[in-house]
Tab-separated table of C-alpha atoms in Angstrom:
chain	number	residue	atom	x	y	z
E	1	MET	CA	4.564	18.682	-14.839
E	2	ALA	CA	4.139	14.905	-14.933
E	3	GLY	CA	7.276	14.524	-17.014
E	4	SER	CA	9.327	16.539	-14.538
E	5	ASN	CA	7.994	14.366	-11.698
E	6	HIS	CA	9.078	11.213	-13.507
E	7	ALA	CA	12.503	12.680	-14.234
E	8	ALA	CA	12.967	13.587	-10.558
E	9	ARG	CA	11.961	10.076	-9.512
E	10	ILE	CA	14.440	8.542	-11.922
E	11	GLU	CA	17.198	10.750	-10.546
E	12	ARG	CA	16.377	9.671	-6.986
E	13	LEU	CA	16.518	6.074	-8.119
E	14	ARG	CA	19.872	6.713	-9.757
E	15	ASP	CA	21.259	7.988	-6.468
E	16	LYS	CA	20.348	4.641	-4.914
E	17	MET	CA	21.735	2.767	-7.909
E	18	ALA	CA	25.069	4.558	-7.549
E	19	ALA	CA	25.268	3.683	-3.858
E	20	GLN	CA	24.929	-0.016	-4.750
E	21	SER	CA	27.015	0.061	-7.961
E	22	ILE	CA	23.964	-0.853	-10.049
E	23	ASP	CA	24.329	-0.025	-13.739
E	24	VAL	CA	20.771	-0.645	-14.949
E	25	VAL	CA	17.355	-1.118	-13.360
E	26	VAL	CA	14.758	-3.003	-15.394
E	27	VAL	CA	11.205	-2.170	-14.287
E	28	THR	CA	8.454	-4.651	-15.180
E	29	GLN	CA	5.571	-4.322	-12.695
E	30	ASN	CA	2.525	-2.179	-13.525
E	31	VAL	CA	2.699	0.186	-10.571
E	32	ASP	CA	6.452	0.714	-10.821
E	33	LEU	CA	6.129	1.329	-14.563
E	34	TYR	CA	3.469	3.956	-13.946
E	35	TYR	CA	5.498	5.602	-11.201
E	36	PHE	CA	8.613	6.064	-13.316
E	37	SER	CA	7.106	6.560	-16.784
E	38	GLY	CA	3.491	7.718	-16.522
E	39	THR	CA	2.032	4.712	-18.321
E	40	MET	CA	0.994	1.228	-17.255
E	41	GLN	CA	1.359	-0.553	-20.556
E	42	THR	CA	3.165	-3.905	-20.745
E	43	GLY	CA	6.903	-4.029	-21.301
E	44	PHE	CA	10.339	-3.379	-19.822
E	45	LEU	CA	11.430	0.062	-18.680
E	46	VAL	CA	15.225	0.190	-18.805
E	47	ILE	CA	16.764	2.851	-16.563
E	48	PRO	CA	20.558	3.138	-16.936
E	49	ILE	CA	22.783	4.899	-14.425
E	50	ASP	CA	23.685	7.270	-17.297
E	51	GLY	CA	21.849	7.891	-20.531
E	52	GLU	CA	18.224	8.052	-21.595
E	53	PRO	CA	15.711	5.577	-20.151
E	54	VAL	CA	13.816	3.562	-22.746
E	55	PHE	CA	10.496	1.778	-22.331
E	56	TYR	CA	10.434	-1.304	-24.559
E	57	VAL	CA	6.704	-1.949	-24.922
E	58	ARG	CA	4.928	-5.123	-25.877
E	59	ARG	CA	1.377	-3.774	-25.665
E	60	SER	CA	0.058	-1.186	-26.337
E	61	VAL	CA	2.814	0.759	-28.051
E	62	VAL	CA	0.370	3.375	-29.308
E	63	ARG	CA	-1.043	4.071	-25.875
E	64	ALA	CA	2.384	4.069	-24.236
E	65	GLN	CA	3.547	6.676	-26.738
E	66	GLU	CA	0.535	8.827	-25.808
E	67	GLU	CA	1.052	8.545	-22.046
E	68	ALA	CA	4.711	7.991	-21.273
E	69	SER	CA	7.195	10.720	-20.413
E	70	VAL	CA	10.143	8.547	-21.472
E	71	LEU	CA	11.246	7.280	-24.876
E	72	VAL	CA	9.041	4.400	-26.075
E	73	GLU	CA	10.151	1.690	-28.469
E	74	GLU	CA	8.382	-1.458	-29.575
E	75	LEU	CA	9.770	-4.498	-27.776
E	76	GLY	CA	9.581	-7.026	-30.568
E	77	SER	CA	11.339	-10.268	-29.675
E	78	LEU	CA	12.671	-10.440	-26.129
E	79	ARG	CA	15.564	-12.516	-27.495
E	80	THR	CA	16.961	-9.417	-29.213
E	81	LEU	CA	16.682	-7.062	-26.221
E	82	GLY	CA	20.258	-7.672	-25.084
E	83	ASP	CA	21.643	-6.701	-28.489
E	84	ARG	CA	19.542	-3.554	-28.507
E	85	LEU	CA	20.818	-2.566	-25.072
E	86	ARG	CA	24.415	-3.065	-26.175
E	87	GLU	CA	23.717	-0.720	-29.046
E	88	ALA	CA	21.867	1.827	-26.887
E	89	TYR	CA	24.376	1.842	-23.983
E	90	PRO	CA	27.758	0.740	-25.401
E	91	ALA	CA	29.760	2.143	-22.454
E	92	LEU	CA	28.113	-0.354	-20.110
E	93	PHE	CA	29.487	-3.268	-22.110
E	94	ALA	CA	32.858	-1.808	-23.168
E	95	ASP	CA	35.937	-4.028	-22.943
E	96	GLY	CA	33.923	-7.141	-22.184
E	97	ARG	CA	32.495	-5.699	-18.983
E	98	GLU	CA	29.531	-7.437	-17.357
E	99	PRO	CA	27.278	-4.661	-16.049
E	100	LEU	CA	25.157	-5.150	-12.946
E	101	PHE	CA	21.447	-5.212	-13.773
E	102	ALA	CA	18.770	-4.984	-11.071
E	103	THR	CA	15.074	-5.737	-11.212
E	104	PRO	CA	12.585	-5.973	-8.336
E	105	TYR	CA	12.513	-9.687	-7.500
E	106	ASP	CA	9.579	-9.232	-5.139
E	107	VAL	CA	7.116	-8.764	-7.998
E	108	LEU	CA	8.767	-10.631	-10.895
E	109	PRO	CA	7.640	-14.184	-11.779
E	110	VAL	CA	10.518	-16.645	-12.022
E	111	GLN	CA	9.526	-17.633	-15.559
E	112	LEU	CA	9.715	-14.043	-16.796
E	113	PHE	CA	13.012	-13.481	-14.981
E	114	GLN	CA	14.499	-16.518	-16.699
E	115	ARG	CA	13.384	-15.141	-20.046
E	116	LEU	CA	14.997	-11.812	-19.185
E	117	GLN	CA	18.234	-13.598	-18.308
E	118	ASP	CA	18.150	-15.415	-21.633
E	119	GLY	CA	17.318	-12.242	-23.561
E	120	ILE	CA	19.998	-10.099	-21.906
E	121	ALA	CA	23.077	-12.305	-21.755
E	122	GLY	CA	26.479	-11.289	-20.428
E	123	VAL	CA	25.213	-9.289	-17.440
E	124	LYS	CA	25.013	-9.914	-13.697
E	125	TRP	CA	21.688	-9.641	-11.895
E	126	THR	CA	20.693	-8.463	-8.422
E	127	ASP	CA	17.470	-7.655	-6.563
E	128	GLY	CA	16.273	-4.113	-7.227
E	129	SER	CA	13.259	-4.243	-4.900
E	130	LEU	CA	14.587	-1.936	-2.202
E	131	PRO	CA	15.996	0.808	-4.467
E	132	VAL	CA	12.650	1.029	-6.267
E	133	ARG	CA	10.471	0.819	-3.151
E	134	GLU	CA	12.618	3.243	-1.182
E	135	THR	CA	12.444	5.760	-4.030
E	136	ARG	CA	8.672	5.554	-3.889
E	137	MET	CA	8.546	6.276	-0.123
E	138	ILE	CA	8.782	10.046	-0.652
E	139	LYS	CA	5.621	11.533	-2.152
E	140	SER	CA	5.487	14.551	-4.458
E	141	PRO	CA	2.864	17.315	-4.167
E	142	ASP	CA	0.931	15.749	-7.064
E	143	GLU	CA	0.832	12.378	-5.332
E	144	LEU	CA	-0.332	13.968	-2.097
E	145	ALA	CA	-3.125	15.771	-3.926
E	146	HIS	CA	-4.486	12.442	-5.148
E	147	ILE	CA	-4.285	10.909	-1.658
E	148	ARG	CA	-6.102	13.908	-0.160
E	149	ALA	CA	-8.812	13.536	-2.812
E	150	ALA	CA	-9.164	9.851	-1.924
E	151	ALA	CA	-9.504	10.784	1.752
E	152	ARG	CA	-12.395	13.137	0.985
E	153	VAL	CA	-14.237	10.427	-0.932
E	154	ALA	CA	-13.629	7.830	1.786
E	155	ASP	CA	-15.210	10.211	4.257
E	156	LEU	CA	-18.323	10.476	2.084
E	157	ALA	CA	-18.582	6.692	2.031
E	158	LEU	CA	-18.179	6.445	5.803
E	159	GLU	CA	-20.945	8.934	6.427
E	160	LYS	CA	-23.205	7.166	3.931
E	161	ALA	CA	-22.642	3.884	5.772
E	162	ALA	CA	-23.236	5.448	9.192
E	163	ALA	CA	-26.490	7.024	8.014
E	164	HIS	CA	-27.931	3.860	6.514
E	165	VAL	CA	-26.704	0.920	8.591
E	166	ARG	CA	-29.497	-0.900	10.375
E	167	PRO	CA	-29.967	-4.103	12.373
E	168	GLY	CA	-30.407	-7.107	10.108
E	169	MET	CA	-28.598	-5.557	7.149
E	170	ALA	CA	-26.155	-8.018	5.639
E	171	GLU	CA	-22.510	-7.013	5.729
E	172	PHE	CA	-22.230	-7.179	1.940
E	173	GLU	CA	-25.164	-4.778	1.607
E	174	LEU	CA	-23.309	-2.217	3.699
E	175	LEU	CA	-20.139	-2.770	1.681
E	176	ALA	CA	-22.094	-2.353	-1.554
E	177	MET	CA	-23.376	1.008	-0.314
E	178	VAL	CA	-19.812	2.039	0.528
E	179	GLU	CA	-18.531	0.927	-2.867
E	180	LEU	CA	-21.298	2.698	-4.753
E	181	THR	CA	-20.529	5.971	-2.972
E	182	LEU	CA	-16.828	5.561	-3.684
E	183	ARG	CA	-17.317	4.750	-7.370
E	184	LEU	CA	-19.754	7.619	-7.918
E	185	ASN	CA	-17.069	9.949	-6.595
E	186	GLY	CA	-14.100	8.760	-8.636
E	187	HIS	CA	-12.810	5.589	-6.956
E	188	GLY	CA	-11.018	3.533	-9.601
E	189	GLY	CA	-12.295	0.246	-8.233
E	190	THR	CA	-8.808	-1.158	-7.606
E	191	MET	CA	-6.836	-1.236	-4.362
E	192	ARG	CA	-3.424	-2.466	-5.387
E	193	MET	CA	-1.142	-4.499	-3.156
E	194	ARG	CA	2.467	-5.485	-3.717
E	195	GLY	CA	2.681	-8.513	-1.427
E	196	TYR	CA	2.564	-11.893	-3.140
E	197	ASN	CA	-0.965	-13.345	-3.070
E	198	GLN	CA	-2.208	-10.365	-1.060
E	199	GLU	CA	-5.494	-8.964	-2.331
E	200	THR	CA	-7.997	-6.555	-0.958
E	201	ILE	CA	-11.508	-5.584	-1.759
E	202	THR	CA	-12.527	-1.996	-0.982
E	203	GLY	CA	-11.632	-2.791	2.595
E	204	VAL	CA	-12.933	-4.820	5.496
E	205	VAL	CA	-16.567	-4.112	6.271
E	206	ALA	CA	-17.546	-6.706	8.835
E	207	ALA	CA	-19.393	-6.954	12.143
E	208	GLY	CA	-19.163	-8.882	15.369
E	209	ALA	CA	-17.652	-12.356	15.304
E	210	ALA	CA	-17.267	-12.271	11.515
E	211	ALA	CA	-14.789	-9.386	11.652
E	212	ALA	CA	-12.613	-11.337	14.081
E	213	LYS	CA	-12.503	-14.428	11.886
E	214	PRO	CA	-8.900	-14.760	10.684
E	215	THR	CA	-7.883	-15.216	7.072
E	216	TYR	CA	-4.815	-15.129	4.841
E	217	PHE	CA	-4.854	-11.343	4.548
E	218	ASP	CA	-2.019	-9.713	6.491
E	219	GLY	CA	-4.153	-7.637	8.813
E	220	PRO	CA	-5.769	-7.771	12.266
E	221	ALA	CA	-9.294	-8.286	10.889
E	222	GLY	CA	-10.346	-10.899	8.364
E	223	GLY	CA	-14.050	-11.217	7.798
E	224	GLU	CA	-15.981	-14.238	6.556
E	225	GLY	CA	-16.249	-13.029	2.978
E	226	LEU	CA	-18.604	-14.728	0.553
E	227	GLY	CA	-16.901	-18.114	0.735
E	228	PRO	CA	-13.537	-19.859	0.380
E	229	ALA	CA	-12.931	-18.215	-2.999
E	230	VAL	CA	-13.325	-14.730	-1.462
E	231	PRO	CA	-12.366	-15.386	2.179
E	232	GLN	CA	-12.221	-11.852	3.523
E	233	SER	CA	-14.266	-8.742	4.282
E	234	ALA	CA	-18.057	-8.653	4.048
E	235	GLY	CA	-20.174	-11.766	4.089
E	236	ARG	CA	-23.870	-12.562	4.244
E	237	ARG	CA	-24.058	-12.328	8.019
E	238	PRO	CA	-26.657	-9.830	9.341
E	239	ILE	CA	-25.361	-6.941	11.422
E	240	GLY	CA	-26.655	-6.995	14.982
E	241	ARG	CA	-27.210	-4.515	17.785
E	242	GLY	CA	-24.473	-3.887	20.294
E	243	GLU	CA	-21.638	-5.411	18.278
E	244	PRO	CA	-18.689	-3.576	16.706
E	245	VAL	CA	-18.949	-2.866	12.993
E	246	LEU	CA	-15.490	-2.404	11.500
E	247	LEU	CA	-15.344	-0.016	8.555
E	248	ASP	CA	-11.783	-0.345	7.232
E	249	ILE	CA	-12.356	1.638	4.050
E	250	GLY	CA	-9.971	2.339	1.212
E	251	CYS	CA	-10.362	4.568	-1.802
E	252	CYS	CA	-8.220	4.947	-4.916
E	253	ILE	CA	-8.189	8.207	-6.888
E	254	ASP	CA	-5.959	8.426	-9.976
E	255	GLY	CA	-4.030	5.415	-8.730
E	256	TYR	CA	-3.390	6.653	-5.187
E	257	VAL	CA	-5.000	5.168	-2.096
E	258	ILE	CA	-6.116	6.284	1.315
E	259	ASP	CA	-6.529	3.809	4.159
E	260	GLN	CA	-8.709	4.509	7.191
E	261	THR	CA	-10.731	2.646	9.800
E	262	ARG	CA	-13.626	3.639	11.988
E	263	THR	CA	-15.656	1.556	14.449
E	264	LEU	CA	-19.432	1.813	14.505
E	265	VAL	CA	-22.061	0.301	16.772
E	266	ILE	CA	-25.844	0.195	16.662
E	267	GLY	CA	-26.691	1.036	20.247
E	268	GLU	CA	-23.849	0.522	22.739
E	269	LEU	CA	-20.794	-1.716	22.902
E	270	PRO	CA	-20.125	-3.952	25.911
E	271	ASP	CA	-17.926	-2.137	28.416
E	272	ASP	CA	-14.763	-4.148	27.731
E	273	LEU	CA	-14.955	-3.608	23.970
E	274	ALA	CA	-15.673	0.086	24.463
E	275	ARG	CA	-12.604	0.304	26.696
E	276	ALA	CA	-10.477	-1.490	24.087
E	277	TYR	CA	-11.625	1.058	21.539
E	278	GLU	CA	-10.566	3.862	23.889
E	279	VAL	CA	-7.129	2.240	24.207
E	280	SER	CA	-6.814	2.147	20.409
E	281	GLU	CA	-7.412	5.901	20.302
E	282	ALA	CA	-4.889	6.414	23.113
E	283	ILE	CA	-2.305	4.457	21.132
E	284	ILE	CA	-2.885	6.477	17.981
E	285	ARG	CA	-2.639	9.738	19.950
E	286	ASP	CA	0.664	8.506	21.391
E	287	ALA	CA	1.853	7.534	17.912
E	288	GLU	CA	1.026	11.001	16.623
E	289	ARG	CA	3.506	12.484	19.084
E	290	ALA	CA	6.214	10.394	17.413
E	291	LEU	CA	5.200	11.216	13.839
E	292	LYS	CA	8.053	13.540	12.942
E	293	PRO	CA	11.311	13.352	11.028
E	294	GLY	CA	13.924	11.172	12.658
E	295	THR	CA	11.636	8.783	14.522
E	296	ILE	CA	12.675	5.178	13.861
E	297	CYS	CA	9.812	3.113	12.473
E	298	GLU	CA	10.337	0.034	14.637
E	299	ASP	CA	10.369	2.183	17.774
E	300	MET	CA	6.767	3.200	17.126
E	301	TYR	CA	5.699	-0.438	17.003
E	302	ALA	CA	7.606	-1.245	20.186
E	303	ARG	CA	5.913	1.645	21.969
E	304	ALA	CA	2.458	0.474	20.839
E	305	LEU	CA	3.188	-2.993	22.193
E	306	GLU	CA	4.079	-1.451	25.548
E	307	LEU	CA	0.827	0.505	25.697
E	308	ALA	CA	-1.245	-2.537	24.760
E	309	LYS	CA	0.516	-4.520	27.503
E	310	GLU	CA	-0.085	-1.793	30.089
E	311	ALA	CA	-3.776	-1.902	29.201
E	312	GLY	CA	-3.855	-5.680	29.670
E	313	LEU	CA	-4.729	-6.174	25.997
E	314	SER	CA	-1.529	-7.627	24.529
E	315	GLN	CA	-3.135	-10.882	23.473
E	316	HIS	CA	-5.768	-8.989	21.470
E	317	PHE	CA	-3.507	-6.384	19.841
E	318	MET	CA	-3.501	-6.524	16.019
E	319	GLY	CA	-5.154	-9.935	15.894
E	320	PHE	CA	-5.360	-12.828	18.297
E	321	GLY	CA	-3.163	-15.814	19.043
E	322	ARG	CA	-1.144	-17.183	16.155
E	323	ASP	CA	-3.034	-14.873	13.788
E	324	GLN	CA	-1.674	-11.663	15.314
E	325	VAL	CA	0.100	-9.460	12.780
E	326	LYS	CA	3.399	-7.865	13.711
E	327	PHE	CA	3.065	-4.216	12.765
E	328	LEU	CA	1.411	-0.976	13.814
E	329	GLY	CA	1.204	0.649	10.397
E	330	HIS	CA	2.503	0.833	6.867
E	331	GLY	CA	3.286	3.179	4.033
E	332	ILE	CA	0.642	3.907	1.419
E	333	GLY	CA	0.620	5.479	-2.030
E	334	LEU	CA	0.077	3.651	-5.296
E	335	GLU	CA	-0.107	0.480	-3.215
E	336	ILE	CA	-1.573	-0.199	0.208
E	337	ASP	CA	1.484	-2.028	1.493
E	338	GLU	CA	4.338	0.368	0.754
E	339	LEU	CA	7.447	1.232	2.727
E	340	PRO	CA	8.074	2.190	5.440
E	341	VAL	CA	6.514	-0.387	7.755
E	342	LEU	CA	6.038	0.386	11.449
E	343	ALA	CA	7.365	-2.972	12.615
E	344	ARG	CA	10.406	-4.698	14.060
E	345	GLY	CA	13.384	-4.746	11.733
E	346	PHE	CA	12.438	-1.549	9.904
E	347	ARG	CA	15.079	0.956	10.956
E	348	TYR	CA	13.991	3.671	8.542
E	349	PRO	CA	13.826	7.120	10.125
E	350	LEU	CA	10.668	8.982	9.212
E	351	GLU	CA	11.283	11.651	6.555
E	352	PRO	CA	9.218	14.541	5.190
E	353	GLY	CA	7.137	13.292	2.288
E	354	MET	CA	6.473	9.828	3.680
E	355	VAL	CA	2.835	8.781	4.037
E	356	VAL	CA	1.980	6.151	6.651
E	357	ALA	CA	-1.220	4.560	7.880
E	358	VAL	CA	-1.318	3.892	11.636
E	359	GLU	CA	-3.903	1.294	12.685
E	360	PRO	CA	-4.038	0.128	16.323
E	361	LYS	CA	-6.794	-2.473	16.570
E	362	PHE	CA	-7.940	-5.131	19.024
E	363	THR	CA	-9.381	-8.476	18.006
E	364	PHE	CA	-11.744	-10.490	20.230
E	365	PRO	CA	-12.539	-13.939	18.807
E	366	GLY	CA	-16.245	-14.595	18.629
E	367	ARG	CA	-17.040	-10.963	19.429
E	368	GLY	CA	-15.466	-8.533	16.998
E	369	VAL	CA	-12.689	-6.070	16.192
E	370	VAL	CA	-12.417	-2.477	17.408
E	371	GLY	CA	-9.940	0.190	16.471
E	372	ILE	CA	-9.054	3.208	14.430
E	373	GLU	CA	-6.773	3.961	11.483
E	374	ASN	CA	-5.590	7.254	10.054
E	375	SER	CA	-3.203	8.076	7.230
E	376	TYR	CA	-0.568	10.756	7.847
E	377	LEU	CA	1.917	12.794	5.859
E	378	ILE	CA	5.252	13.364	7.591
E	379	THR	CA	6.140	17.066	7.362
E	380	ALA	CA	9.286	19.043	8.180
E	381	ASP	CA	8.173	19.564	11.784
E	382	GLY	CA	5.607	16.854	12.455
E	383	PHE	CA	2.647	15.476	10.527
E	384	GLU	CA	-0.486	16.311	8.606
E	385	LYS	CA	-3.450	14.017	9.151
E	386	LEU	CA	-4.692	13.151	5.676
E	387	THR	CA	-7.694	11.193	6.913
E	388	ASN	CA	-10.488	13.655	7.560
E	389	SER	CA	-13.329	11.445	8.838
E	390	ARG	CA	-14.670	12.090	12.308
E	391	GLU	CA	-13.112	10.115	15.106
E	392	GLY	CA	-14.546	8.442	18.172
E	393	LEU	CA	-16.773	5.414	18.425
E	394	ILE	CA	-19.654	6.068	16.005
E	395	ARG	CA	-22.877	5.234	17.800
E	396	VAL	CA	-25.995	4.752	15.702
E	397	ALA	CA	-29.415	4.922	17.330
E	398	GLU	CA	-31.367	1.657	17.368
C-alpha cells in the first residue's frame, strides 16, 4: 500500500514537472524524501520525468533498502553522480542537450547546492519548491488516518492539562504534563517545520502576559520560554487566577501532525478578554462556512480581518503592533507550515484532500492571548473537523 502511495505521489509531481518543462527533480530534505520514497535516510532522490526514480543514499544504505519503495543505490562520491545520471537517463542528455533540473531551494543549503552543481555538470537548475510542496497539499487516506490519530492523542493531553492545572503551577510543569501524555500515547517527539530557522516545541503552553510576549516564531503567541536560547512557549512563570492560559498543542503520529488551540482560565476571564475569545469563535464559525472546494485562500484571511475590525479588535488580531502575523491559517501534514496558507497572495482554491489549520487569536500585551484553532480536512462538499477536543472557553474551578 505504501509503495502505491509513493508511486501516485511521484506521478502527481510529474504532472507539475511537465507543466513547467522540468526534466528531473532532485529531492534532498528529510520530509520530502520520506514523502516520495518511504524512508528518511540521507541522500539524493532523483525523480526523472520519465524512467525509474533512484535514491542515491549516503547513509544508511541498508536501512534505506529496507524502507524505501524506490530503487536504492549507494551514493559513493558526489563528484560521480552526474556521470551515473547520464548512464541511467541517456535520453535526457542526448545530442548535447542540457536538461532542466529542479530541487527545492527553500530547504537546500547553498553549500550543498554548489556541490550538487559541481557533481552534476551540464544541466540547468531551477527552484523545485512549489512543485514539491503543491504535490504534498493533497492528503491520501493513509495520511489522514495518521492526522486523525494525532488529533485523538492531542485531545487526551488537553484533558489531562485541564484536569491538573492549578494556581501557582509553572508553565513548564503544565507543558511537561502535556508532553508526557502525548509521548505515552505515541507522539514522536518532533514537530517539524519547513520555514528557515522556524522551530517549535510541542506547542505554546503559556499564561497571561507571558503568552503575549513576542518572539521570532511566526505566530500570534510567543511565550517567554526558558531563556534566550529557547525563547518561546512555556517558561518558569507561575500560572495565575483569572488570566488566559493558551494551550496551542501539537502532536505527531507516524510523522503527521495535528495543530489545535484551546483557551483555559482558572476562575473567570475579565469581560473584554472573554468577549475577544467569543469573537475568535465567531470568526472560526464564519471560516467554516467557507471551507469547501473552490474557496480562495486569501479571501478567507480578508474576511477574518473584516470581522476583527467590526469587533473593534483589529489591532489585537493575530498578534499586536509590529509583531502581528499576516495569516489566518496554514496547511498541515508532515510539517506544521505546509501549503496552502490562508493569507494575502495565496490564490489557491481549496481542494478535497487539503488539510488546513484555522487559528483566529487575539493578543493583548501584558495580559495574554485568547483564541481557538482547529484542523480541517476539505471534502467534496465541505469539510471534516479533524480536531475533536471540546470547544468553548475552558473554565477551571479555583
